[in-house]
Amino acid sequence: MSGIRLISESTYVFLNLTDHTLDDVDESLRLDKQLKLDPHSARYGLGALEKLPLEILHLTLLALDVQSMTDFRRVNKRARIVAGSIPQYRRILAHAPAALRGSLNLETARNFSCQALYETLSTAECNGCGDFGGYLYLITCRRVCFLCLTEKTDYLPLSRKDVFRKFGLDPTHLARLPRMKSFPGHYSPRGIKCRRRETLFDHCSAREAGIAVHGTAEAMERFAAEMVSKQLEAYNSRLPLRQTSQIPGRLPRSEDAFDGHSAIRHPLNGGFTVWLAKPIIIVGRFTGVGSILSRVTETISEKVGK
């Protein structure tokens, strides 16, 4: 699909811009092809997990995040058969495999469970305005319409520096914030080239963390404004030295670098239209059979204890 720029009320031009949506991504990770496995062909079992009823396994696996479910499926063929027998997971694989590929590509698969993904895909309303939500914001797994996706700052992820500047957080506060990894490539109608994968943080979660740290939204904004003011003072104090040495200095940023034409300041567009410049499937690191089975066993123990 090509981009469109409106010149006047009756005139528009097509932009030479490739969208790189998930529909165009390399489908080497064809999870939906593994739905037809023979249940009697597995040579090895799941160890102690085989003693549990299948229904308990299904409930436990649905509570795992998408990345953990993917890691569990890599244990052996029996694990793939058990995971593929979950009705909700089968429907996701059959009808929305791009959602799984996208979350694995962007490294957001640990932010939400398989059950949460299934429930989000089963709804139709935008999480922000209630209109039809044709997109999926993959950082926090929320339905969103096109207008909210492109106009609301809630769906504009922030870089690490922006999180520090806007909400007065420090590196110790970032560990639990939902995040994603961007993809190198050319983005926006201007064809901006981004060479590195950047870590971007969810705007809403970062704001909530800032309010929790500072107490109120007003205190957070006041602290952030004071930090920017101190940076400007430090910049101005060094200005005479730069003028004598003829070394250009960079003015501290006080506003967002958002051009108003799209919500894509960084190389992404959350949801089924995630911008991917290279058709590369990035999957999580395999952590080993023992750790995966122990994680599932711990989850089962917690549920039984409740």
PDB file of N, CA and C in Angstrom, residues 147-183:
ATOM      1  N   LEU A 147      -7.176   6.804  13.605  1.00  0.00           N
ATOM      2  CA  LEU A 147      -7.043   8.175  14.088  1.00  0.00           C
ATOM      3  C   LEU A 147      -6.316   8.223  15.427  1.00  0.00           C
ATOM      4  N   CYS A 148      -6.694   7.351  16.350  1.00  0.00           N
ATOM      5  CA  CYS A 148      -6.013   7.327  17.648  1.00  0.00           C
ATOM      6  C   CYS A 148      -4.548   6.933  17.485  1.00  0.00           C
ATOM      7  N   LEU A 149      -4.279   5.987  16.601  1.00  0.00           N
ATOM      8  CA  LEU A 149      -2.917   5.507  16.400  1.00  0.00           C
ATOM      9  C   LEU A 149      -2.009   6.606  15.871  1.00  0.00           C
ATOM     10  N   THR A 150      -2.533   7.464  15.005  1.00  0.00           N
ATOM     11  CA  THR A 150      -1.704   8.478  14.359  1.00  0.00           C
ATOM     12  C   THR A 150      -1.754   9.840  15.032  1.00  0.00           C
ATOM     13  N   GLU A 151      -2.704  10.065  15.944  1.00  0.00           N
ATOM     14  CA  GLU A 151      -2.855  11.394  16.530  1.00  0.00           C
ATOM     15  C   GLU A 151      -2.619  11.445  18.034  1.00  0.00           C
ATOM     16  N   LYS A 152      -2.866  10.367  18.753  1.00  0.00           N
ATOM     17  CA  LYS A 152      -2.726  10.395  20.208  1.00  0.00           C
ATOM     18  C   LYS A 152      -1.293  10.063  20.620  1.00  0.00           C
ATOM     19  N   THR A 153      -0.785  10.843  21.566  1.00  0.00           N
ATOM     20  CA  THR A 153       0.573  10.594  22.048  1.00  0.00           C
ATOM     21  C   THR A 153       0.672   9.304  22.856  1.00  0.00           C
ATOM     22  N   ASP A 154      -0.478   8.764  23.294  1.00  0.00           N
ATOM     23  CA  ASP A 154      -0.450   7.496  24.032  1.00  0.00           C
ATOM     24  C   ASP A 154       0.164   6.380  23.200  1.00  0.00           C
ATOM     25  N   TYR A 155       0.057   6.487  21.878  1.00  0.00           N
ATOM     26  CA  TYR A 155       0.567   5.445  20.985  1.00  0.00           C
ATOM     27  C   TYR A 155       1.838   5.901  20.269  1.00  0.00           C
ATOM     28  N   LEU A 156       2.532   6.871  20.861  1.00  0.00           N
ATOM     29  CA  LEU A 156       3.815   7.331  20.336  1.00  0.00           C
ATOM     30  C   LEU A 156       4.904   6.952  21.337  1.00  0.00           C
ATOM     31  N   PRO A 157       5.535   5.797  21.185  1.00  0.00           N
ATOM     32  CA  PRO A 157       6.562   5.359  22.144  1.00  0.00           C
ATOM     33  C   PRO A 157       7.713   6.349  22.229  1.00  0.00           C
ATOM     34  N   LEU A 158       8.378   6.332  23.360  1.00  0.00           N
ATOM     35  CA  LEU A 158       9.425   7.304  23.649  1.00  0.00           C
ATOM     36  C   LEU A 158      10.783   6.621  23.773  1.00  0.00           C
ATOM     37  N   SER A 159      11.812   7.351  23.403  1.00  0.00           N
ATOM     38  CA  SER A 159      13.169   6.856  23.612  1.00  0.00           C
ATOM     39  C   SER A 159      13.539   6.992  25.087  1.00  0.00           C
ATOM     40  N   ARG A 160      14.659   6.428  25.445  1.00  0.00           N
ATOM     41  CA  ARG A 160      15.112   6.481  26.836  1.00  0.00           C
ATOM     42  C   ARG A 160      15.303   7.935  27.297  1.00  0.00           C
ATOM     43  N   LYS A 161      15.924   8.749  26.460  1.00  0.00           N
ATOM     44  CA  LYS A 161      16.152  10.147  26.833  1.00  0.00           C
ATOM     45  C   LYS A 161      14.842  10.910  26.993  1.00  0.00           C
ATOM     46  N   ASP A 162      13.876  10.618  26.126  1.00  0.00           N
ATOM     47  CA  ASP A 162      12.585  11.297  26.233  1.00  0.00           C
ATOM     48  C   ASP A 162      11.857  10.917  27.514  1.00  0.00           C
ATOM     49  N   VAL A 163      11.974   9.657  27.929  1.00  0.00           N
ATOM     50  CA  VAL A 163      11.351   9.233  29.190  1.00  0.00           C
ATOM     51  C   VAL A 163      11.965   9.991  30.363  1.00  0.00           C
ATOM     52  N   PHE A 164      13.292  10.147  30.357  1.00  0.00           N
ATOM     53  CA  PHE A 164      13.943  10.901  31.425  1.00  0.00           C
ATOM     54  C   PHE A 164      13.492  12.360  31.414  1.00  0.00           C
ATOM     55  N   ARG A 165      13.420  12.946  30.209  1.00  0.00           N
ATOM     56  CA  ARG A 165      13.127  14.374  30.095  1.00  0.00           C
ATOM     57  C   ARG A 165      11.680  14.698  30.423  1.00  0.00           C
ATOM     58  N   LYS A 166      10.737  13.891  29.940  1.00  0.00           N
ATOM     59  CA  LYS A 166       9.325  14.218  30.081  1.00  0.00           C
ATOM     60  C   LYS A 166       8.762  13.847  31.453  1.00  0.00           C
ATOM     61  N   PHE A 167       9.242  12.749  32.039  1.00  0.00           N
ATOM     62  CA  PHE A 167       8.612  12.230  33.254  1.00  0.00           C
ATOM     63  C   PHE A 167       9.549  12.168  34.455  1.00  0.00           C
ATOM     64  N   GLY A 168      10.770  12.664  34.308  1.00  0.00           N
ATOM     65  CA  GLY A 168      11.670  12.730  35.447  1.00  0.00           C
ATOM     66  C   GLY A 168      12.041  11.383  36.026  1.00  0.00           C
ATOM     67  N   LEU A 169      12.167  10.369  35.183  1.00  0.00           N
ATOM     68  CA  LEU A 169      12.557   9.041  35.643  1.00  0.00           C
ATOM     69  C   LEU A 169      14.065   8.855  35.495  1.00  0.00           C
ATOM     70  N   ASP A 170      14.596   7.857  36.166  1.00  0.00           N
ATOM     71  CA  ASP A 170      16.007   7.506  36.013  1.00  0.00           C
ATOM     72  C   ASP A 170      16.106   6.050  35.564  1.00  0.00           C
ATOM     73  N   PRO A 171      17.297   5.574  35.221  1.00  0.00           N
ATOM     74  CA  PRO A 171      17.424   4.208  34.679  1.00  0.00           C
ATOM     75  C   PRO A 171      16.857   3.115  35.568  1.00  0.00           C
ATOM     76  N   THR A 172      16.826   3.317  36.879  1.00  0.00           N
ATOM     77  CA  THR A 172      16.300   2.275  37.763  1.00  0.00           C
ATOM     78  C   THR A 172      14.798   2.082  37.607  1.00  0.00           C
ATOM     79  N   HIS A 173      14.102   3.071  37.038  1.00  0.00           N
ATOM     80  CA  HIS A 173      12.650   2.987  36.890  1.00  0.00           C
ATOM     81  C   HIS A 173      12.229   2.333  35.577  1.00  0.00           C
ATOM     82  N   LEU A 174      13.178   2.042  34.694  1.00  0.00           N
ATOM     83  CA  LEU A 174      12.827   1.564  33.359  1.00  0.00           C
ATOM     84  C   LEU A 174      12.686   0.050  33.268  1.00  0.00           C
ATOM     85  N   ALA A 175      13.098  -0.660  34.304  1.00  0.00           N
ATOM     86  CA  ALA A 175      13.170  -2.124  34.210  1.00  0.00           C
ATOM     87  C   ALA A 175      11.815  -2.752  33.920  1.00  0.00           C
ATOM     88  N   ARG A 176      10.738  -2.218  34.495  1.00  0.00           N
ATOM     89  CA  ARG A 176       9.426  -2.842  34.351  1.00  0.00           C
ATOM     90  C   ARG A 176       8.530  -2.140  33.337  1.00  0.00           C
ATOM     91  N   LEU A 177       9.041  -1.180  32.629  1.00  0.00           N
ATOM     92  CA  LEU A 177       8.220  -0.488  31.634  1.00  0.00           C
ATOM     93  C   LEU A 177       8.107  -1.323  30.360  1.00  0.00           C
ATOM     94  N   PRO A 178       6.915  -1.452  29.777  1.00  0.00           N
ATOM     95  CA  PRO A 178       6.780  -2.139  28.481  1.00  0.00           C
ATOM     96  C   PRO A 178       7.611  -1.433  27.418  1.00  0.00           C
ATOM     97  N   ARG A 179       8.300  -2.204  26.607  1.00  0.00           N
ATOM     98  CA  ARG A 179       9.203  -1.629  25.612  1.00  0.00           C
ATOM     99  C   ARG A 179       9.180  -2.448  24.338  1.00  0.00           C
ATOM    100  N   MET A 180       9.841  -1.927  23.320  1.00  0.00           N
ATOM    101  CA  MET A 180       9.972  -2.612  22.047  1.00  0.00           C
ATOM    102  C   MET A 180      11.317  -2.265  21.443  1.00  0.00           C
ATOM    103  N   LYS A 181      11.707  -3.024  20.426  1.00  0.00           N
ATOM    104  CA  LYS A 181      12.930  -2.756  19.678  1.00  0.00           C
ATOM    105  C   LYS A 181      12.556  -2.406  18.246  1.00  0.00           C
ATOM    106  N   SER A 182      13.052  -1.270  17.769  1.00  0.00           N
ATOM    107  CA  SER A 182      12.764  -0.850  16.401  1.00  0.00           C
ATOM    108  C   SER A 182      13.614  -1.650  15.418  1.00  0.00           C
ATOM    109  N   PHE A 183      13.309  -1.475  14.110  1.00  0.00           N
ATOM    110  CA  PHE A 183      14.043  -2.163  13.057  1.00  0.00           C
ATOM    111  C   PHE A 183      14.767  -1.143  12.185  1.00  0.00           C
TER     112      PHE A 183
END
